[in-house]
């Protein structure tokens, strides 16, 4: 399907960090023909960044999307409704049903129902739509993404979306219920922040016990990087990796018992549930606004 992606005309509505990461990954891997990519972005500085990669740019959403085979909706949730309605009214009304573009939305919290409503063409048709929840490590080509497709999306269209995300995501997981996209948000979408918060506290603990900030920072960063690499490259489950480093009556066991006494498992569970619930709330709020 990578060859199909290379033949496709791609449009990015929004030229921010995530769109830039996807385009950068596609260009680096030679997965696209640069002249087949057009980015619509209102800010001149962002257009200049996109243009530097060799793709076409414009300030007009309609111009960018008119002939596209695949449209990546990468705008802020608060402006998504207006952008969708603009495109539905002016970009594709004269295109046959079989040639309306596939929509890949990375607009956080916007439900498929809302997108279908806002993208409805004057004759009642709606493009096929896939929702994606990426995460910020995608900026380094190390992302994890969750995807949900409408019932009308074909396998070929799913393959096309996967090929697109392969430029920035090492993991792309399809979910069969839309509400699970909110769970993906709570786990991997917001997950990098949990990881960063843990590193923050490790550093502060080290400083409090006598290390310099520089020493504590270097040690904490490399420890977490190394542990993450072990997670990815080892065939062992995370629990087994934890057991492997935990000697009976040793220092690690003392720390893990402290975690347990403080309700660490419950704290993590509450955090993921809170983010999941907030994702659902945002979708409901934006649908009404």
PDB file of C-alpha atoms in Angstrom, residues 112-262:
ATOM      1  CA  UNK A 112     -17.111  10.340  13.889  1.00  0.00           C
ATOM      2  CA  UNK A 113     -20.752  11.423  14.131  1.00  0.00           C
ATOM      3  CA  UNK A 114     -19.733  15.082  14.350  1.00  0.00           C
ATOM      4  CA  UNK A 115     -17.274  14.745  11.486  1.00  0.00           C
ATOM      5  CA  UNK A 116     -19.866  13.071   9.265  1.00  0.00           C
ATOM      6  CA  UNK A 117     -22.378  15.807  10.052  1.00  0.00           C
ATOM      7  CA  UNK A 118     -19.919  18.620   9.371  1.00  0.00           C
ATOM      8  CA  UNK A 119     -18.476  17.009   6.224  1.00  0.00           C
ATOM      9  CA  UNK A 120     -21.877  16.316   4.648  1.00  0.00           C
ATOM     10  CA  UNK A 121     -21.901  17.525   1.060  1.00  0.00           C
ATOM     11  CA  UNK A 122     -24.810  19.545  -0.363  1.00  0.00           C
ATOM     12  CA  UNK A 123     -26.218  16.369  -1.985  1.00  0.00           C
ATOM     13  CA  UNK A 124     -26.127  14.456   1.310  1.00  0.00           C
ATOM     14  CA  UNK A 125     -22.980  12.415   0.678  1.00  0.00           C
ATOM     15  CA  UNK A 126     -20.169  12.191   3.245  1.00  0.00           C
ATOM     16  CA  UNK A 127     -16.549  11.186   2.654  1.00  0.00           C
ATOM     17  CA  UNK A 128     -15.168   8.083   4.336  1.00  0.00           C
ATOM     18  CA  UNK A 129     -13.530   9.015   7.646  1.00  0.00           C
ATOM     19  CA  UNK A 130     -10.864   7.506   9.924  1.00  0.00           C
ATOM     20  CA  UNK A 131     -10.105   8.925  13.372  1.00  0.00           C
ATOM     21  CA  UNK A 132      -6.516   8.742  14.601  1.00  0.00           C
ATOM     22  CA  UNK A 133      -5.032   9.461  18.028  1.00  0.00           C
ATOM     23  CA  UNK A 134      -1.254   9.844  17.686  1.00  0.00           C
ATOM     24  CA  UNK A 135       1.154  10.943  20.419  1.00  0.00           C
ATOM     25  CA  UNK A 136       4.041  13.391  20.594  1.00  0.00           C
ATOM     26  CA  UNK A 137       6.894  10.848  20.158  1.00  0.00           C
ATOM     27  CA  UNK A 138       5.666  10.812  16.558  1.00  0.00           C
ATOM     28  CA  UNK A 139       7.723  14.000  16.223  1.00  0.00           C
ATOM     29  CA  UNK A 140      10.786  11.730  16.461  1.00  0.00           C
ATOM     30  CA  UNK A 141       9.324   8.893  14.396  1.00  0.00           C
ATOM     31  CA  UNK A 142       8.652   6.877  17.559  1.00  0.00           C
ATOM     32  CA  UNK A 143       4.914   7.354  17.882  1.00  0.00           C
ATOM     33  CA  UNK A 144       2.093   5.091  18.965  1.00  0.00           C
ATOM     34  CA  UNK A 145      -1.303   5.638  17.353  1.00  0.00           C
ATOM     35  CA  UNK A 146      -4.831   4.352  17.755  1.00  0.00           C
ATOM     36  CA  UNK A 147      -7.235   4.271  14.792  1.00  0.00           C
ATOM     37  CA  UNK A 148     -10.986   3.886  14.348  1.00  0.00           C
ATOM     38  CA  UNK A 149     -12.742   3.650  10.997  1.00  0.00           C
ATOM     39  CA  UNK A 150     -16.327   4.242   9.996  1.00  0.00           C
ATOM     40  CA  UNK A 151     -18.327   1.253   8.732  1.00  0.00           C
ATOM     41  CA  UNK A 152     -18.058   2.479   5.144  1.00  0.00           C
ATOM     42  CA  UNK A 153     -14.227   2.547   5.138  1.00  0.00           C
ATOM     43  CA  UNK A 154     -12.700  -0.150   2.935  1.00  0.00           C
ATOM     44  CA  UNK A 155      -9.704  -2.311   3.751  1.00  0.00           C
ATOM     45  CA  UNK A 156      -7.751  -0.520   1.025  1.00  0.00           C
ATOM     46  CA  UNK A 157      -8.489   2.803   2.725  1.00  0.00           C
ATOM     47  CA  UNK A 158      -7.392   1.385   6.090  1.00  0.00           C
ATOM     48  CA  UNK A 159      -4.163   0.213   4.478  1.00  0.00           C
ATOM     49  CA  UNK A 160      -3.633   3.691   3.050  1.00  0.00           C
ATOM     50  CA  UNK A 161      -4.058   5.257   6.504  1.00  0.00           C
ATOM     51  CA  UNK A 162      -1.610   2.744   7.985  1.00  0.00           C
ATOM     52  CA  UNK A 163       0.946   3.563   5.299  1.00  0.00           C
ATOM     53  CA  UNK A 164       0.550   7.246   6.134  1.00  0.00           C
ATOM     54  CA  UNK A 165       1.094   6.680   9.864  1.00  0.00           C
ATOM     55  CA  UNK A 166       4.026   4.326   9.321  1.00  0.00           C
ATOM     56  CA  UNK A 167       6.114   7.449   8.712  1.00  0.00           C
ATOM     57  CA  UNK A 168       5.829   8.471  12.375  1.00  0.00           C
ATOM     58  CA  UNK A 169       4.394   5.573  14.390  1.00  0.00           C
ATOM     59  CA  UNK A 170       6.096   2.334  15.391  1.00  0.00           C
ATOM     60  CA  UNK A 171       2.741   1.039  16.675  1.00  0.00           C
ATOM     61  CA  UNK A 172      -0.669   1.551  15.037  1.00  0.00           C
ATOM     62  CA  UNK A 173      -3.583  -0.179  16.738  1.00  0.00           C
ATOM     63  CA  UNK A 174      -7.082  -0.400  15.243  1.00  0.00           C
ATOM     64  CA  UNK A 175      -9.930  -0.355  17.752  1.00  0.00           C
ATOM     65  CA  UNK A 176     -13.383  -1.735  16.933  1.00  0.00           C
ATOM     66  CA  UNK A 177     -15.371   0.667  19.112  1.00  0.00           C
ATOM     67  CA  UNK A 178     -15.094   4.437  18.849  1.00  0.00           C
ATOM     68  CA  UNK A 179     -15.142   4.932  22.625  1.00  0.00           C
ATOM     69  CA  UNK A 180     -11.860   3.025  22.760  1.00  0.00           C
ATOM     70  CA  UNK A 181     -10.189   5.964  21.015  1.00  0.00           C
ATOM     71  CA  UNK A 182     -10.710   7.805  24.314  1.00  0.00           C
ATOM     72  CA  UNK A 183      -8.930   4.941  26.090  1.00  0.00           C
ATOM     73  CA  UNK A 184      -6.070   5.231  23.593  1.00  0.00           C
ATOM     74  CA  UNK A 185      -5.990   8.933  24.461  1.00  0.00           C
ATOM     75  CA  UNK A 186      -5.746   8.112  28.166  1.00  0.00           C
ATOM     76  CA  UNK A 187      -3.052   5.493  27.664  1.00  0.00           C
ATOM     77  CA  UNK A 188      -0.725   6.487  24.830  1.00  0.00           C
ATOM     78  CA  UNK A 189      -2.013   9.903  23.750  1.00  0.00           C
ATOM     79  CA  UNK A 190      -1.435  11.465  27.172  1.00  0.00           C
ATOM     80  CA  UNK A 191       1.018   8.766  28.266  1.00  0.00           C
ATOM     81  CA  UNK A 192       4.246  10.623  27.404  1.00  0.00           C
ATOM     82  CA  UNK A 193       3.335  13.272  30.000  1.00  0.00           C
ATOM     83  CA  UNK A 194       3.028  10.583  32.692  1.00  0.00           C
ATOM     84  CA  UNK A 195       6.484   9.360  31.746  1.00  0.00           C
ATOM     85  CA  UNK A 196       7.923  12.882  31.877  1.00  0.00           C
ATOM     86  CA  UNK A 197       6.307  13.501  35.272  1.00  0.00           C
ATOM     87  CA  UNK A 198       7.944  10.339  36.630  1.00  0.00           C
ATOM     88  CA  UNK A 199      11.337  11.501  35.378  1.00  0.00           C
ATOM     89  CA  UNK A 200      10.771  14.930  36.949  1.00  0.00           C
ATOM     90  CA  UNK A 201      10.183  13.339  40.344  1.00  0.00           C
ATOM     91  CA  UNK A 202      13.151  10.984  40.007  1.00  0.00           C
ATOM     92  CA  UNK A 203      15.383  13.975  39.335  1.00  0.00           C
ATOM     93  CA  UNK A 204      14.033  15.936  42.290  1.00  0.00           C
ATOM     94  CA  UNK A 205      14.464  12.933  44.578  1.00  0.00           C
ATOM     95  CA  UNK A 206      18.081  12.549  43.492  1.00  0.00           C
ATOM     96  CA  UNK A 207      18.742  16.242  44.110  1.00  0.00           C
ATOM     97  CA  UNK A 208      17.127  16.023  47.522  1.00  0.00           C
ATOM     98  CA  UNK A 209      19.483  13.200  48.432  1.00  0.00           C
ATOM     99  CA  UNK A 210      22.632  15.059  47.395  1.00  0.00           C
ATOM    100  CA  UNK A 211      23.190  14.715  43.637  1.00  0.00           C
ATOM    101  CA  UNK A 212      23.596  17.821  41.508  1.00  0.00           C
ATOM    102  CA  UNK A 213      20.725  18.637  39.145  1.00  0.00           C
ATOM    103  CA  UNK A 214      22.918  17.811  36.163  1.00  0.00           C
ATOM    104  CA  UNK A 215      23.903  14.430  37.584  1.00  0.00           C
ATOM    105  CA  UNK A 216      20.357  13.514  38.566  1.00  0.00           C
ATOM    106  CA  UNK A 217      19.028  14.576  35.170  1.00  0.00           C
ATOM    107  CA  UNK A 218      21.563  12.562  33.181  1.00  0.00           C
ATOM    108  CA  UNK A 219      21.084   9.465  35.321  1.00  0.00           C
ATOM    109  CA  UNK A 220      17.272   9.653  35.257  1.00  0.00           C
ATOM    110  CA  UNK A 221      17.071  10.259  31.500  1.00  0.00           C
ATOM    111  CA  UNK A 222      19.405   7.406  30.613  1.00  0.00           C
ATOM    112  CA  UNK A 223      17.764   5.042  33.099  1.00  0.00           C
ATOM    113  CA  UNK A 224      14.353   5.662  31.566  1.00  0.00           C
ATOM    114  CA  UNK A 225      15.703   5.468  28.018  1.00  0.00           C
ATOM    115  CA  UNK A 226      17.447   2.179  28.750  1.00  0.00           C
ATOM    116  CA  UNK A 227      14.396   0.732  30.506  1.00  0.00           C
ATOM    117  CA  UNK A 228      12.188   1.765  27.577  1.00  0.00           C
ATOM    118  CA  UNK A 229      14.554   0.096  25.130  1.00  0.00           C
ATOM    119  CA  UNK A 230      14.457  -3.090  27.206  1.00  0.00           C
ATOM    120  CA  UNK A 231      10.645  -2.991  27.122  1.00  0.00           C
ATOM    121  CA  UNK A 232      10.603  -2.695  23.334  1.00  0.00           C
ATOM    122  CA  UNK A 233      13.397  -5.144  22.515  1.00  0.00           C
ATOM    123  CA  UNK A 234      12.855  -7.839  25.147  1.00  0.00           C
ATOM    124  CA  UNK A 235      10.416 -10.714  24.683  1.00  0.00           C
ATOM    125  CA  UNK A 236       9.642 -10.591  28.417  1.00  0.00           C
ATOM    126  CA  UNK A 237       6.494  -8.998  29.772  1.00  0.00           C
ATOM    127  CA  UNK A 238       6.911  -5.764  31.797  1.00  0.00           C
ATOM    128  CA  UNK A 239       6.117  -7.668  35.001  1.00  0.00           C
ATOM    129  CA  UNK A 240       8.915 -10.149  34.305  1.00  0.00           C
ATOM    130  CA  UNK A 241      11.392  -7.353  33.593  1.00  0.00           C
ATOM    131  CA  UNK A 242      10.448  -5.823  36.937  1.00  0.00           C
ATOM    132  CA  UNK A 243      10.947  -9.158  38.689  1.00  0.00           C
ATOM    133  CA  UNK A 244      14.330  -9.617  37.000  1.00  0.00           C
ATOM    134  CA  UNK A 245      15.701  -6.434  38.583  1.00  0.00           C
ATOM    135  CA  UNK A 246      14.087  -6.962  42.000  1.00  0.00           C
ATOM    136  CA  UNK A 247      16.310  -8.903  44.363  1.00  0.00           C
ATOM    137  CA  UNK A 248      14.630 -10.276  47.520  1.00  0.00           C
ATOM    138  CA  UNK A 249      15.080  -7.868  50.434  1.00  0.00           C
ATOM    139  CA  UNK A 250      17.084  -5.547  48.151  1.00  0.00           C
ATOM    140  CA  UNK A 251      16.916  -1.858  47.312  1.00  0.00           C
ATOM    141  CA  UNK A 252      14.467  -2.204  44.397  1.00  0.00           C
ATOM    142  CA  UNK A 253      12.096  -4.299  46.482  1.00  0.00           C
ATOM    143  CA  UNK A 254      12.143  -1.607  49.173  1.00  0.00           C
ATOM    144  CA  UNK A 255      11.221   1.044  46.597  1.00  0.00           C
ATOM    145  CA  UNK A 256       8.451  -1.060  45.036  1.00  0.00           C
ATOM    146  CA  UNK A 257       6.950  -1.794  48.445  1.00  0.00           C
ATOM    147  CA  UNK A 258       6.906   1.953  49.070  1.00  0.00           C
ATOM    148  CA  UNK A 259       5.071   2.423  45.750  1.00  0.00           C
ATOM    149  CA  UNK A 260       2.567  -0.251  46.729  1.00  0.00           C
ATOM    150  CA  UNK A 261       1.979   1.265  50.173  1.00  0.00           C
ATOM    151  CA  UNK A 262       1.313   4.649  48.514  1.00  0.00           C
TER     152      UNK A 262
END
